[in-house]
Amino acid sequence: MRGSQENDDDPLAIISHRGGQARDGDGRKGDFAMRNGIRQRLIAAVPAVGGRVLDRHEAEVAADKPYLVLAQGVETEDEGWPGRRRTYKIWPYADRAAGFAAVDALSEAIIRALDEELLTDPDSGETFTCRYQGAIGTERVDGKTDALTHGLRFRVDAVHPEGLAETVPADPWLQALGEWTSQTLGAPWRVYLGRWPTDYDRPAVLWRLNGVDTAPGNAAAAETRKRFVGHVLGRTDNDREAAVVRVAEQLAAAGKIALNAGERRYMTVRQQAADPSADEWTEGQIGLTLGRRVVRPYEEEPLMEEVVFRRSIP
């Protein structure tokens, strides 16, 4: 036993991933779903290993090469992410005689199979997204197994399921913004409102309400302003960046969005900014402020029925 700290360089180190804290039932089920979903994808997408995707304890005994070792890392907290975020590490093992070129080939196949991919656990139906975070340490020779290896690190994101079914309609401004976005981007883009569903798909845009302000206006009307954040998930980096730019350009060109076109009610684009390099999960790449003038309520006063004017004669 090497203690409770993670050892990135040694995939066979026996370590604790729980830090002495008990995990709840949902967390354990979620971890199993992630591990199982990743394992099934690797078995299907990396045929060179012949289905040998092993846990750490399984790799301690002799195994036919090549094979992969899958290890669960720590769960991280992120204030802007409405779900669970965990690290997974994968070590491809190749026979020493095959050289590190064989390790490189396995690594490339692993990255193609997992990076920016939406995976589904076949048993639970839970979906999650993997993102490649880079290599672990340096290439190494494992004398115990007479093999070569080089670890890879992935971040895995899963959305928390809703506790209760939503029964209240979304904000009408948010609904109108979603409809406008669907028309602007077209198929196959999906648009979600409020939060990511557990079965979200790519490519997609999520709009969420981020704040409401009111401006005094004048005696007849005040102005309500609502701030929205747009999160854009593409199938590739170029796909994502192109969608961010298109939405930003079309917002600037339109200047307004129909709240109810039949009643000629519109929301005016007051401010917008786009940053294609921002984190699509936690920050969002599009900031938007929409405004609309609202007529002030007034009380009916009695109408003047008669005016009497008498001119005085000197």
PDB file of C-alpha atoms in Angstrom:
ATOM      1  CA  MET A   1       0.000   0.000   0.000  1.00  0.00           C
ATOM      2  CA  ARG A   2       1.366   3.376  -1.030  1.00  0.00           C
ATOM      3  CA  GLY A   3      -1.012   5.629   0.863  1.00  0.00           C
ATOM      4  CA  SER A   4      -4.104   7.529  -0.211  1.00  0.00           C
ATOM      5  CA  GLN A   5      -2.485   9.813  -2.794  1.00  0.00           C
ATOM      6  CA  GLU A   6      -2.847   9.126  -6.491  1.00  0.00           C
ATOM      7  CA  ASN A   7       0.244   7.871  -8.259  1.00  0.00           C
ATOM      8  CA  ASP A   8       0.005   8.870 -11.918  1.00  0.00           C
ATOM      9  CA  ASP A   9       3.179   7.109 -13.004  1.00  0.00           C
ATOM     10  CA  ASP A  10       2.318   3.665 -11.653  1.00  0.00           C
ATOM     11  CA  PRO A  11      -0.958   2.269 -12.981  1.00  0.00           C
ATOM     12  CA  LEU A  12      -0.694  -0.769 -10.721  1.00  0.00           C
ATOM     13  CA  ALA A  13      -0.347   1.197  -7.494  1.00  0.00           C
ATOM     14  CA  ILE A  14      -3.013   0.134  -4.975  1.00  0.00           C
ATOM     15  CA  ILE A  15      -4.609   3.395  -3.870  1.00  0.00           C
ATOM     16  CA  SER A  16      -7.793   4.654  -2.303  1.00  0.00           C
ATOM     17  CA  HIS A  17     -10.002   6.907  -4.426  1.00  0.00           C
ATOM     18  CA  ARG A  18     -12.454   7.810  -1.681  1.00  0.00           C
ATOM     19  CA  GLY A  19     -10.246   9.817   0.640  1.00  0.00           C
ATOM     20  CA  GLY A  20     -11.882   8.209   3.681  1.00  0.00           C
ATOM     21  CA  GLN A  21     -15.312   9.576   2.770  1.00  0.00           C
ATOM     22  CA  ALA A  22     -18.296   7.347   2.103  1.00  0.00           C
ATOM     23  CA  ARG A  23     -19.988   7.729  -1.255  1.00  0.00           C
ATOM     24  CA  ASP A  24     -23.741   7.761  -1.556  1.00  0.00           C
ATOM     25  CA  GLY A  25     -25.643   5.183  -3.547  1.00  0.00           C
ATOM     26  CA  ASP A  26     -26.200   7.476  -6.536  1.00  0.00           C
ATOM     27  CA  GLY A  27     -22.487   8.305  -6.661  1.00  0.00           C
ATOM     28  CA  ARG A  28     -21.470   4.639  -6.651  1.00  0.00           C
ATOM     29  CA  LYS A  29     -24.008   3.808  -9.350  1.00  0.00           C
ATOM     30  CA  GLY A  30     -22.824   6.772 -11.400  1.00  0.00           C
ATOM     31  CA  ASP A  31     -19.188   5.685 -11.093  1.00  0.00           C
ATOM     32  CA  PHE A  32     -20.064   2.173 -12.223  1.00  0.00           C
ATOM     33  CA  ALA A  33     -22.011   3.564 -15.195  1.00  0.00           C
ATOM     34  CA  MET A  34     -19.068   5.735 -16.251  1.00  0.00           C
ATOM     35  CA  ARG A  35     -16.561   2.898 -15.936  1.00  0.00           C
ATOM     36  CA  ASN A  36     -18.817   0.447 -17.734  1.00  0.00           C
ATOM     37  CA  GLY A  37     -19.604   2.883 -20.546  1.00  0.00           C
ATOM     38  CA  ILE A  38     -15.919   3.675 -21.096  1.00  0.00           C
ATOM     39  CA  ARG A  39     -14.951  -0.004 -21.016  1.00  0.00           C
ATOM     40  CA  GLN A  40     -17.614  -0.967 -23.562  1.00  0.00           C
ATOM     41  CA  ARG A  41     -16.570   1.854 -25.914  1.00  0.00           C
ATOM     42  CA  LEU A  42     -12.897   0.841 -25.710  1.00  0.00           C
ATOM     43  CA  ILE A  43     -13.699  -2.825 -26.356  1.00  0.00           C
ATOM     44  CA  ALA A  44     -15.666  -1.839 -29.461  1.00  0.00           C
ATOM     45  CA  ALA A  45     -13.360   0.897 -30.770  1.00  0.00           C
ATOM     46  CA  VAL A  46      -9.901  -0.589 -30.044  1.00  0.00           C
ATOM     47  CA  PRO A  47     -10.111  -4.096 -31.506  1.00  0.00           C
ATOM     48  CA  ALA A  48      -6.333  -4.567 -31.269  1.00  0.00           C
ATOM     49  CA  VAL A  49      -6.660  -5.372 -27.542  1.00  0.00           C
ATOM     50  CA  GLY A  50      -9.143  -8.169 -28.138  1.00  0.00           C
ATOM     51  CA  GLY A  51     -11.531  -7.013 -25.426  1.00  0.00           C
ATOM     52  CA  ARG A  52      -8.801  -6.882 -22.768  1.00  0.00           C
ATOM     53  CA  VAL A  53      -9.752  -3.683 -20.902  1.00  0.00           C
ATOM     54  CA  LEU A  54      -8.707  -4.469 -17.347  1.00  0.00           C
ATOM     55  CA  ASP A  55      -9.016  -2.989 -13.883  1.00  0.00           C
ATOM     56  CA  ARG A  56      -5.816  -2.420 -11.921  1.00  0.00           C
ATOM     57  CA  HIS A  57      -6.088  -5.586  -9.854  1.00  0.00           C
ATOM     58  CA  GLU A  58      -6.650  -7.662 -12.988  1.00  0.00           C
ATOM     59  CA  ALA A  59      -3.498  -6.247 -14.576  1.00  0.00           C
ATOM     60  CA  GLU A  60      -1.351  -7.446 -11.664  1.00  0.00           C
ATOM     61  CA  VAL A  61      -1.471 -10.969 -13.054  1.00  0.00           C
ATOM     62  CA  ALA A  62      -0.031 -12.011 -16.397  1.00  0.00           C
ATOM     63  CA  ALA A  63      -2.225 -10.965 -19.334  1.00  0.00           C
ATOM     64  CA  ASP A  64      -1.900 -11.366 -23.055  1.00  0.00           C
ATOM     65  CA  LYS A  65      -0.613  -8.213 -24.726  1.00  0.00           C
ATOM     66  CA  PRO A  66      -1.661  -5.717 -25.861  1.00  0.00           C
ATOM     67  CA  TYR A  67      -4.204  -4.673 -23.241  1.00  0.00           C
ATOM     68  CA  LEU A  68      -5.543  -1.555 -21.544  1.00  0.00           C
ATOM     69  CA  VAL A  69      -5.715  -0.703 -17.844  1.00  0.00           C
ATOM     70  CA  LEU A  70      -8.644   1.496 -16.805  1.00  0.00           C
ATOM     71  CA  ALA A  71      -8.482   3.356 -13.479  1.00  0.00           C
ATOM     72  CA  GLN A  72     -10.958   5.698 -11.821  1.00  0.00           C
ATOM     73  CA  GLY A  73      -9.496   8.945 -10.505  1.00  0.00           C
ATOM     74  CA  VAL A  74     -10.762  11.672  -8.205  1.00  0.00           C
ATOM     75  CA  GLU A  75     -14.090  13.459  -8.439  1.00  0.00           C
ATOM     76  CA  THR A  76     -13.696  17.209  -8.806  1.00  0.00           C
ATOM     77  CA  GLU A  77     -15.988  20.023  -7.731  1.00  0.00           C
ATOM     78  CA  ASP A  78     -16.836  22.798 -10.180  1.00  0.00           C
ATOM     79  CA  GLU A  79     -19.274  25.521  -9.188  1.00  0.00           C
ATOM     80  CA  GLY A  80     -20.355  26.112 -12.769  1.00  0.00           C
ATOM     81  CA  TRP A  81     -21.022  22.464 -13.669  1.00  0.00           C
ATOM     82  CA  PRO A  82     -24.465  21.038 -12.788  1.00  0.00           C
ATOM     83  CA  GLY A  83     -23.351  17.445 -12.376  1.00  0.00           C
ATOM     84  CA  ARG A  84     -20.471  15.117 -11.594  1.00  0.00           C
ATOM     85  CA  ARG A  85     -16.992  15.512 -13.025  1.00  0.00           C
ATOM     86  CA  ARG A  86     -14.474  12.703 -12.591  1.00  0.00           C
ATOM     87  CA  THR A  87     -11.024  11.827 -13.898  1.00  0.00           C
ATOM     88  CA  TYR A  88     -10.303   8.482 -15.565  1.00  0.00           C
ATOM     89  CA  LYS A  89      -6.874   7.192 -16.534  1.00  0.00           C
ATOM     90  CA  ILE A  90      -6.045   4.647 -19.182  1.00  0.00           C
ATOM     91  CA  TRP A  91      -2.710   2.898 -19.731  1.00  0.00           C
ATOM     92  CA  PRO A  92      -2.166   1.044 -23.018  1.00  0.00           C
ATOM     93  CA  TYR A  93       0.255  -1.876 -22.609  1.00  0.00           C
ATOM     94  CA  ALA A  94       2.242  -3.311 -25.517  1.00  0.00           C
ATOM     95  CA  ASP A  95       4.869  -6.046 -25.641  1.00  0.00           C
ATOM     96  CA  ARG A  96       8.389  -4.735 -25.177  1.00  0.00           C
ATOM     97  CA  ALA A  97       9.432  -6.268 -28.478  1.00  0.00           C
ATOM     98  CA  ALA A  98       6.794  -4.229 -30.331  1.00  0.00           C
ATOM     99  CA  GLY A  99       8.368  -0.935 -29.238  1.00  0.00           C
ATOM    100  CA  PHE A 100       6.782   2.345 -28.214  1.00  0.00           C
ATOM    101  CA  ALA A 101       5.305   2.745 -31.709  1.00  0.00           C
ATOM    102  CA  ALA A 102       2.760   0.108 -30.665  1.00  0.00           C
ATOM    103  CA  VAL A 103       1.944   2.124 -27.527  1.00  0.00           C
ATOM    104  CA  ASP A 104       1.504   5.264 -29.651  1.00  0.00           C
ATOM    105  CA  ALA A 105      -0.879   3.463 -31.998  1.00  0.00           C
ATOM    106  CA  LEU A 106      -3.005   2.247 -29.079  1.00  0.00           C
ATOM    107  CA  SER A 107      -3.006   5.745 -27.546  1.00  0.00           C
ATOM    108  CA  GLU A 108      -4.245   7.302 -30.773  1.00  0.00           C
ATOM    109  CA  ALA A 109      -7.029   4.720 -31.020  1.00  0.00           C
ATOM    110  CA  ILE A 110      -8.077   5.416 -27.402  1.00  0.00           C
ATOM    111  CA  ILE A 111      -8.200   9.180 -27.961  1.00  0.00           C
ATOM    112  CA  ARG A 112     -10.247   8.768 -31.148  1.00  0.00           C
ATOM    113  CA  ALA A 113     -12.670   6.513 -29.283  1.00  0.00           C
ATOM    114  CA  LEU A 114     -13.241   8.802 -26.292  1.00  0.00           C
ATOM    115  CA  ASP A 115     -12.270  12.434 -26.866  1.00  0.00           C
ATOM    116  CA  GLU A 116     -15.322  14.747 -27.072  1.00  0.00           C
ATOM    117  CA  GLU A 117     -17.563  11.705 -27.397  1.00  0.00           C
ATOM    118  CA  LEU A 118     -20.960  11.297 -25.781  1.00  0.00           C
ATOM    119  CA  LEU A 119     -21.037   7.824 -24.245  1.00  0.00           C
ATOM    120  CA  THR A 120     -23.939   5.825 -22.869  1.00  0.00           C
ATOM    121  CA  ASP A 121     -23.759   3.063 -20.296  1.00  0.00           C
ATOM    122  CA  PRO A 122     -25.641   0.185 -21.975  1.00  0.00           C
ATOM    123  CA  ASP A 123     -27.014  -1.040 -18.649  1.00  0.00           C
ATOM    124  CA  SER A 124     -28.230   2.152 -16.921  1.00  0.00           C
ATOM    125  CA  GLY A 125     -28.714   4.387 -19.964  1.00  0.00           C
ATOM    126  CA  GLU A 126     -26.740   7.195 -18.249  1.00  0.00           C
ATOM    127  CA  THR A 127     -24.910   9.462 -20.682  1.00  0.00           C
ATOM    128  CA  PHE A 128     -21.684  11.377 -20.177  1.00  0.00           C
ATOM    129  CA  THR A 129     -18.961  13.112 -22.168  1.00  0.00           C
ATOM    130  CA  CYS A 130     -15.231  12.338 -22.198  1.00  0.00           C
ATOM    131  CA  ARG A 131     -12.514  14.888 -22.911  1.00  0.00           C
ATOM    132  CA  TYR A 132      -8.821  14.083 -23.362  1.00  0.00           C
ATOM    133  CA  GLN A 133      -6.687  15.976 -20.819  1.00  0.00           C
ATOM    134  CA  GLY A 134      -3.199  14.912 -21.900  1.00  0.00           C
ATOM    135  CA  ALA A 135      -0.581  12.261 -21.266  1.00  0.00           C
ATOM    136  CA  ILE A 136       0.447  11.119 -17.777  1.00  0.00           C
ATOM    137  CA  GLY A 137       4.114  11.390 -16.943  1.00  0.00           C
ATOM    138  CA  THR A 138       6.565   9.839 -19.382  1.00  0.00           C
ATOM    139  CA  GLU A 139       6.869   6.608 -21.302  1.00  0.00           C
ATOM    140  CA  ARG A 140       7.904   3.736 -19.057  1.00  0.00           C
ATOM    141  CA  VAL A 141       9.037   0.147 -19.124  1.00  0.00           C
ATOM    142  CA  ASP A 142       7.145  -2.167 -16.769  1.00  0.00           C
ATOM    143  CA  GLY A 143       9.619  -4.804 -15.678  1.00  0.00           C
ATOM    144  CA  LYS A 144       6.942  -6.872 -13.905  1.00  0.00           C
ATOM    145  CA  THR A 145       4.969  -7.477 -17.076  1.00  0.00           C
ATOM    146  CA  ASP A 146       7.805  -7.024 -19.588  1.00  0.00           C
ATOM    147  CA  ALA A 147       5.696  -4.362 -21.302  1.00  0.00           C
ATOM    148  CA  LEU A 148       5.803  -0.733 -22.422  1.00  0.00           C
ATOM    149  CA  THR A 149       3.158   1.823 -21.445  1.00  0.00           C
ATOM    150  CA  HIS A 150       2.294   5.525 -21.325  1.00  0.00           C
ATOM    151  CA  GLY A 151      -0.805   6.746 -19.476  1.00  0.00           C
ATOM    152  CA  LEU A 152      -3.589   8.998 -20.745  1.00  0.00           C
ATOM    153  CA  ARG A 153      -5.918  11.177 -18.664  1.00  0.00           C
ATOM    154  CA  PHE A 154      -9.586  11.922 -19.469  1.00  0.00           C
ATOM    155  CA  ARG A 155     -12.160  14.123 -17.789  1.00  0.00           C
ATOM    156  CA  VAL A 156     -15.648  12.649 -17.684  1.00  0.00           C
ATOM    157  CA  ASP A 157     -18.715  14.870 -17.214  1.00  0.00           C
ATOM    158  CA  ALA A 158     -22.180  13.606 -16.312  1.00  0.00           C
ATOM    159  CA  VAL A 159     -25.285  15.744 -15.760  1.00  0.00           C
ATOM    160  CA  HIS A 160     -27.224  15.260 -12.530  1.00  0.00           C
ATOM    161  CA  PRO A 161     -30.735  13.999 -13.264  1.00  0.00           C
ATOM    162  CA  GLU A 162     -33.663  16.192 -12.249  1.00  0.00           C
ATOM    163  CA  GLY A 163     -35.002  15.401  -8.796  1.00  0.00           C
ATOM    164  CA  LEU A 164     -38.608  16.260  -9.742  1.00  0.00           C
ATOM    165  CA  ALA A 165     -40.307  16.521 -13.100  1.00  0.00           C
ATOM    166  CA  GLU A 166     -40.634  20.156 -14.210  1.00  0.00           C
ATOM    167  CA  THR A 167     -44.254  21.304 -14.358  1.00  0.00           C
ATOM    168  CA  VAL A 168     -43.799  25.083 -14.810  1.00  0.00           C
ATOM    169  CA  PRO A 169     -43.233  26.334 -18.388  1.00  0.00           C
ATOM    170  CA  ALA A 170     -39.893  27.950 -19.167  1.00  0.00           C
ATOM    171  CA  ASP A 171     -39.581  31.729 -19.144  1.00  0.00           C
ATOM    172  CA  PRO A 172     -41.345  33.017 -22.312  1.00  0.00           C
ATOM    173  CA  TRP A 173     -38.293  35.083 -23.265  1.00  0.00           C
ATOM    174  CA  LEU A 174     -36.148  31.964 -22.955  1.00  0.00           C
ATOM    175  CA  GLN A 175     -38.593  29.979 -25.095  1.00  0.00           C
ATOM    176  CA  ALA A 176     -38.576  32.667 -27.779  1.00  0.00           C
ATOM    177  CA  LEU A 177     -34.764  32.776 -27.747  1.00  0.00           C
ATOM    178  CA  GLY A 178     -34.671  28.992 -28.118  1.00  0.00           C
ATOM    179  CA  GLU A 179     -37.027  29.086 -31.104  1.00  0.00           C
ATOM    180  CA  TRP A 180     -34.959  31.818 -32.753  1.00  0.00           C
ATOM    181  CA  THR A 181     -31.762  29.784 -32.212  1.00  0.00           C
ATOM    182  CA  SER A 182     -33.326  26.656 -33.733  1.00  0.00           C
ATOM    183  CA  GLN A 183     -34.320  28.623 -36.823  1.00  0.00           C
ATOM    184  CA  THR A 184     -30.889  30.255 -37.054  1.00  0.00           C
ATOM    185  CA  LEU A 185     -28.768  27.102 -36.780  1.00  0.00           C
ATOM    186  CA  GLY A 186     -31.213  24.602 -38.279  1.00  0.00           C
ATOM    187  CA  ALA A 187     -30.793  20.813 -38.261  1.00  0.00           C
ATOM    188  CA  PRO A 188     -29.053  18.881 -36.773  1.00  0.00           C
ATOM    189  CA  TRP A 189     -28.594  21.409 -33.957  1.00  0.00           C
ATOM    190  CA  ARG A 190     -30.641  20.883 -30.799  1.00  0.00           C
ATOM    191  CA  VAL A 191     -31.585  23.660 -28.399  1.00  0.00           C
ATOM    192  CA  TYR A 192     -32.064  23.101 -24.663  1.00  0.00           C
ATOM    193  CA  LEU A 193     -33.454  25.574 -22.138  1.00  0.00           C
ATOM    194  CA  GLY A 194     -32.504  26.043 -18.495  1.00  0.00           C
ATOM    195  CA  ARG A 195     -30.218  23.045 -17.969  1.00  0.00           C
ATOM    196  CA  TRP A 196     -28.748  20.085 -19.791  1.00  0.00           C
ATOM    197  CA  PRO A 197     -30.938  16.977 -19.835  1.00  0.00           C
ATOM    198  CA  THR A 198     -29.239  13.701 -18.926  1.00  0.00           C
ATOM    199  CA  ASP A 199     -29.726  12.461 -22.495  1.00  0.00           C
ATOM    200  CA  TYR A 200     -28.411  15.600 -24.241  1.00  0.00           C
ATOM    201  CA  ASP A 201     -26.981  15.147 -27.701  1.00  0.00           C
ATOM    202  CA  ARG A 202     -24.506  17.003 -29.917  1.00  0.00           C
ATOM    203  CA  PRO A 203     -24.458  19.428 -31.626  1.00  0.00           C
ATOM    204  CA  ALA A 204     -26.475  21.507 -29.206  1.00  0.00           C
ATOM    205  CA  VAL A 205     -26.976  24.913 -27.613  1.00  0.00           C
ATOM    206  CA  LEU A 206     -28.119  25.481 -24.044  1.00  0.00           C
ATOM    207  CA  TRP A 207     -29.595  28.867 -23.105  1.00  0.00           C
ATOM    208  CA  ARG A 208     -30.068  29.710 -19.444  1.00  0.00           C
ATOM    209  CA  LEU A 209     -31.414  32.810 -17.705  1.00  0.00           C
ATOM    210  CA  ASN A 210     -28.644  34.514 -15.744  1.00  0.00           C
ATOM    211  CA  GLY A 211     -30.338  37.582 -14.279  1.00  0.00           C
ATOM    212  CA  VAL A 212     -33.100  40.193 -14.547  1.00  0.00           C
ATOM    213  CA  ASP A 213     -32.757  43.988 -14.332  1.00  0.00           C
ATOM    214  CA  THR A 214     -35.265  46.816 -14.583  1.00  0.00           C
ATOM    215  CA  ALA A 215     -34.654  50.339 -15.862  1.00  0.00           C
ATOM    216  CA  PRO A 216     -36.803  53.279 -14.695  1.00  0.00           C
ATOM    217  CA  GLY A 217     -37.843  54.439 -18.174  1.00  0.00           C
ATOM    218  CA  ASN A 218     -40.387  57.274 -18.121  1.00  0.00           C
ATOM    219  CA  ALA A 219     -43.831  57.953 -16.719  1.00  0.00           C
ATOM    220  CA  ALA A 220     -45.515  55.798 -19.360  1.00  0.00           C
ATOM    221  CA  ALA A 221     -43.247  52.722 -19.450  1.00  0.00           C
ATOM    222  CA  ALA A 222     -40.344  50.958 -17.756  1.00  0.00           C
ATOM    223  CA  GLU A 223     -37.857  48.563 -19.341  1.00  0.00           C
ATOM    224  CA  THR A 224     -37.159  44.998 -18.263  1.00  0.00           C
ATOM    225  CA  ARG A 225     -33.814  43.499 -19.224  1.00  0.00           C
ATOM    226  CA  LYS A 226     -32.901  39.825 -18.966  1.00  0.00           C
ATOM    227  CA  ARG A 227     -29.388  38.395 -19.181  1.00  0.00           C
ATOM    228  CA  PHE A 228     -28.838  35.009 -20.830  1.00  0.00           C
ATOM    229  CA  VAL A 229     -25.818  32.729 -21.248  1.00  0.00           C
ATOM    230  CA  GLY A 230     -25.406  30.415 -24.228  1.00  0.00           C
ATOM    231  CA  HIS A 231     -23.414  27.169 -24.038  1.00  0.00           C
ATOM    232  CA  VAL A 232     -22.523  25.724 -27.452  1.00  0.00           C
ATOM    233  CA  LEU A 233     -21.478  22.081 -27.889  1.00  0.00           C
ATOM    234  CA  GLY A 234     -20.267  21.120 -31.346  1.00  0.00           C
ATOM    235  CA  ARG A 235     -19.184  17.799 -32.767  1.00  0.00           C
ATOM    236  CA  THR A 236     -15.720  19.271 -33.381  1.00  0.00           C
ATOM    237  CA  ASP A 237     -13.852  22.425 -32.341  1.00  0.00           C
ATOM    238  CA  ASN A 238     -14.504  24.042 -35.726  1.00  0.00           C
ATOM    239  CA  ASP A 239     -18.170  23.064 -35.565  1.00  0.00           C
ATOM    240  CA  ARG A 240     -18.503  24.680 -32.142  1.00  0.00           C
ATOM    241  CA  GLU A 241     -16.650  27.882 -33.052  1.00  0.00           C
ATOM    242  CA  ALA A 242     -18.600  28.322 -36.300  1.00  0.00           C
ATOM    243  CA  ALA A 243     -21.912  28.053 -34.419  1.00  0.00           C
ATOM    244  CA  VAL A 244     -20.815  30.609 -31.799  1.00  0.00           C
ATOM    245  CA  VAL A 245     -19.831  33.072 -34.527  1.00  0.00           C
ATOM    246  CA  ARG A 246     -23.046  32.505 -36.502  1.00  0.00           C
ATOM    247  CA  VAL A 247     -25.310  33.064 -33.494  1.00  0.00           C
ATOM    248  CA  ALA A 248     -23.382  36.224 -32.519  1.00  0.00           C
ATOM    249  CA  GLU A 249     -23.501  37.626 -36.058  1.00  0.00           C
ATOM    250  CA  GLN A 250     -27.195  36.896 -36.502  1.00  0.00           C
ATOM    251  CA  LEU A 251     -28.069  38.496 -33.153  1.00  0.00           C
ATOM    252  CA  ALA A 252     -26.236  41.649 -34.209  1.00  0.00           C
ATOM    253  CA  ALA A 253     -27.905  41.659 -37.630  1.00  0.00           C
ATOM    254  CA  ALA A 254     -31.423  40.993 -36.322  1.00  0.00           C
ATOM    255  CA  GLY A 255     -31.372  43.532 -33.506  1.00  0.00           C
ATOM    256  CA  LYS A 256     -34.546  42.038 -32.069  1.00  0.00           C
ATOM    257  CA  ILE A 257     -36.237  38.677 -31.448  1.00  0.00           C
ATOM    258  CA  ALA A 258     -39.963  38.035 -31.709  1.00  0.00           C
ATOM    259  CA  LEU A 259     -41.663  37.344 -28.399  1.00  0.00           C
ATOM    260  CA  ASN A 260     -45.036  37.103 -30.152  1.00  0.00           C
ATOM    261  CA  ALA A 261     -44.848  38.030 -33.821  1.00  0.00           C
ATOM    262  CA  GLY A 262     -48.639  37.918 -34.223  1.00  0.00           C
ATOM    263  CA  GLU A 263     -49.080  40.562 -31.547  1.00  0.00           C
ATOM    264  CA  ARG A 264     -46.000  42.477 -32.771  1.00  0.00           C
ATOM    265  CA  ARG A 265     -44.200  42.062 -29.463  1.00  0.00           C
ATOM    266  CA  TYR A 266     -40.418  41.913 -29.654  1.00  0.00           C
ATOM    267  CA  MET A 267     -37.343  41.768 -27.437  1.00  0.00           C
ATOM    268  CA  THR A 268     -34.505  44.138 -28.348  1.00  0.00           C
ATOM    269  CA  VAL A 269     -30.876  43.001 -28.334  1.00  0.00           C
ATOM    270  CA  ARG A 270     -29.326  45.421 -25.851  1.00  0.00           C
ATOM    271  CA  GLN A 271     -25.902  43.813 -25.479  1.00  0.00           C
ATOM    272  CA  GLN A 272     -24.117  40.687 -26.644  1.00  0.00           C
ATOM    273  CA  ALA A 273     -20.616  39.264 -26.505  1.00  0.00           C
ATOM    274  CA  ALA A 274     -19.095  36.006 -27.743  1.00  0.00           C
ATOM    275  CA  ASP A 275     -15.897  34.181 -26.817  1.00  0.00           C
ATOM    276  CA  PRO A 276     -15.473  30.929 -28.802  1.00  0.00           C
ATOM    277  CA  SER A 277     -12.550  29.901 -26.569  1.00  0.00           C
ATOM    278  CA  ALA A 278     -14.573  29.992 -23.317  1.00  0.00           C
ATOM    279  CA  ASP A 279     -15.382  26.691 -21.590  1.00  0.00           C
ATOM    280  CA  GLU A 280     -18.652  25.498 -23.099  1.00  0.00           C
ATOM    281  CA  TRP A 281     -19.674  23.628 -19.951  1.00  0.00           C
ATOM    282  CA  THR A 282     -19.023  26.008 -17.076  1.00  0.00           C
ATOM    283  CA  GLU A 283     -18.789  29.512 -18.580  1.00  0.00           C
ATOM    284  CA  GLY A 284     -20.681  29.501 -21.855  1.00  0.00           C
ATOM    285  CA  GLN A 285     -19.410  31.266 -24.961  1.00  0.00           C
ATOM    286  CA  ILE A 286     -22.255  33.748 -25.538  1.00  0.00           C
ATOM    287  CA  GLY A 287     -23.510  36.486 -23.231  1.00  0.00           C
ATOM    288  CA  LEU A 288     -26.746  38.194 -24.253  1.00  0.00           C
ATOM    289  CA  THR A 289     -28.935  40.929 -22.783  1.00  0.00           C
ATOM    290  CA  LEU A 290     -32.453  41.380 -24.150  1.00  0.00           C
ATOM    291  CA  GLY A 291     -34.746  44.261 -23.244  1.00  0.00           C
ATOM    292  CA  ARG A 292     -38.411  45.130 -23.599  1.00  0.00           C
ATOM    293  CA  ARG A 293     -40.431  48.170 -22.631  1.00  0.00           C
ATOM    294  CA  VAL A 294     -43.364  47.436 -20.352  1.00  0.00           C
ATOM    295  CA  VAL A 295     -46.263  49.880 -20.101  1.00  0.00           C
ATOM    296  CA  ARG A 296     -46.810  51.070 -16.565  1.00  0.00           C
ATOM    297  CA  PRO A 297     -50.217  50.248 -15.047  1.00  0.00           C
ATOM    298  CA  TYR A 298     -52.476  53.217 -14.453  1.00  0.00           C
ATOM    299  CA  GLU A 299     -55.811  53.807 -12.728  1.00  0.00           C
ATOM    300  CA  GLU A 300     -58.901  54.874 -14.602  1.00  0.00           C
ATOM    301  CA  GLU A 301     -60.099  58.323 -13.563  1.00  0.00           C
ATOM    302  CA  PRO A 302     -63.706  59.649 -14.003  1.00  0.00           C
ATOM    303  CA  LEU A 303     -64.239  61.278 -17.375  1.00  0.00           C
ATOM    304  CA  MET A 304     -65.145  64.940 -17.544  1.00  0.00           C
ATOM    305  CA  GLU A 305     -68.760  65.026 -18.744  1.00  0.00           C
ATOM    306  CA  GLU A 306     -69.409  68.760 -19.057  1.00  0.00           C
ATOM    307  CA  VAL A 307     -67.514  72.011 -19.210  1.00  0.00           C
ATOM    308  CA  VAL A 308     -69.293  75.239 -18.445  1.00  0.00           C
ATOM    309  CA  PHE A 309     -67.697  78.481 -19.535  1.00  0.00           C
ATOM    310  CA  ARG A 310     -69.213  81.811 -18.623  1.00  0.00           C
ATOM    311  CA  ARG A 311     -67.806  84.948 -20.050  1.00  0.00           C
ATOM    312  CA  SER A 312     -68.267  87.995 -17.912  1.00  0.00           C
ATOM    313  CA  ILE A 313     -69.653  91.069 -19.654  1.00  0.00           C
ATOM    314  CA  PRO A 314     -68.493  94.404 -18.282  1.00  0.00           C
TER     315      PRO A 314
END
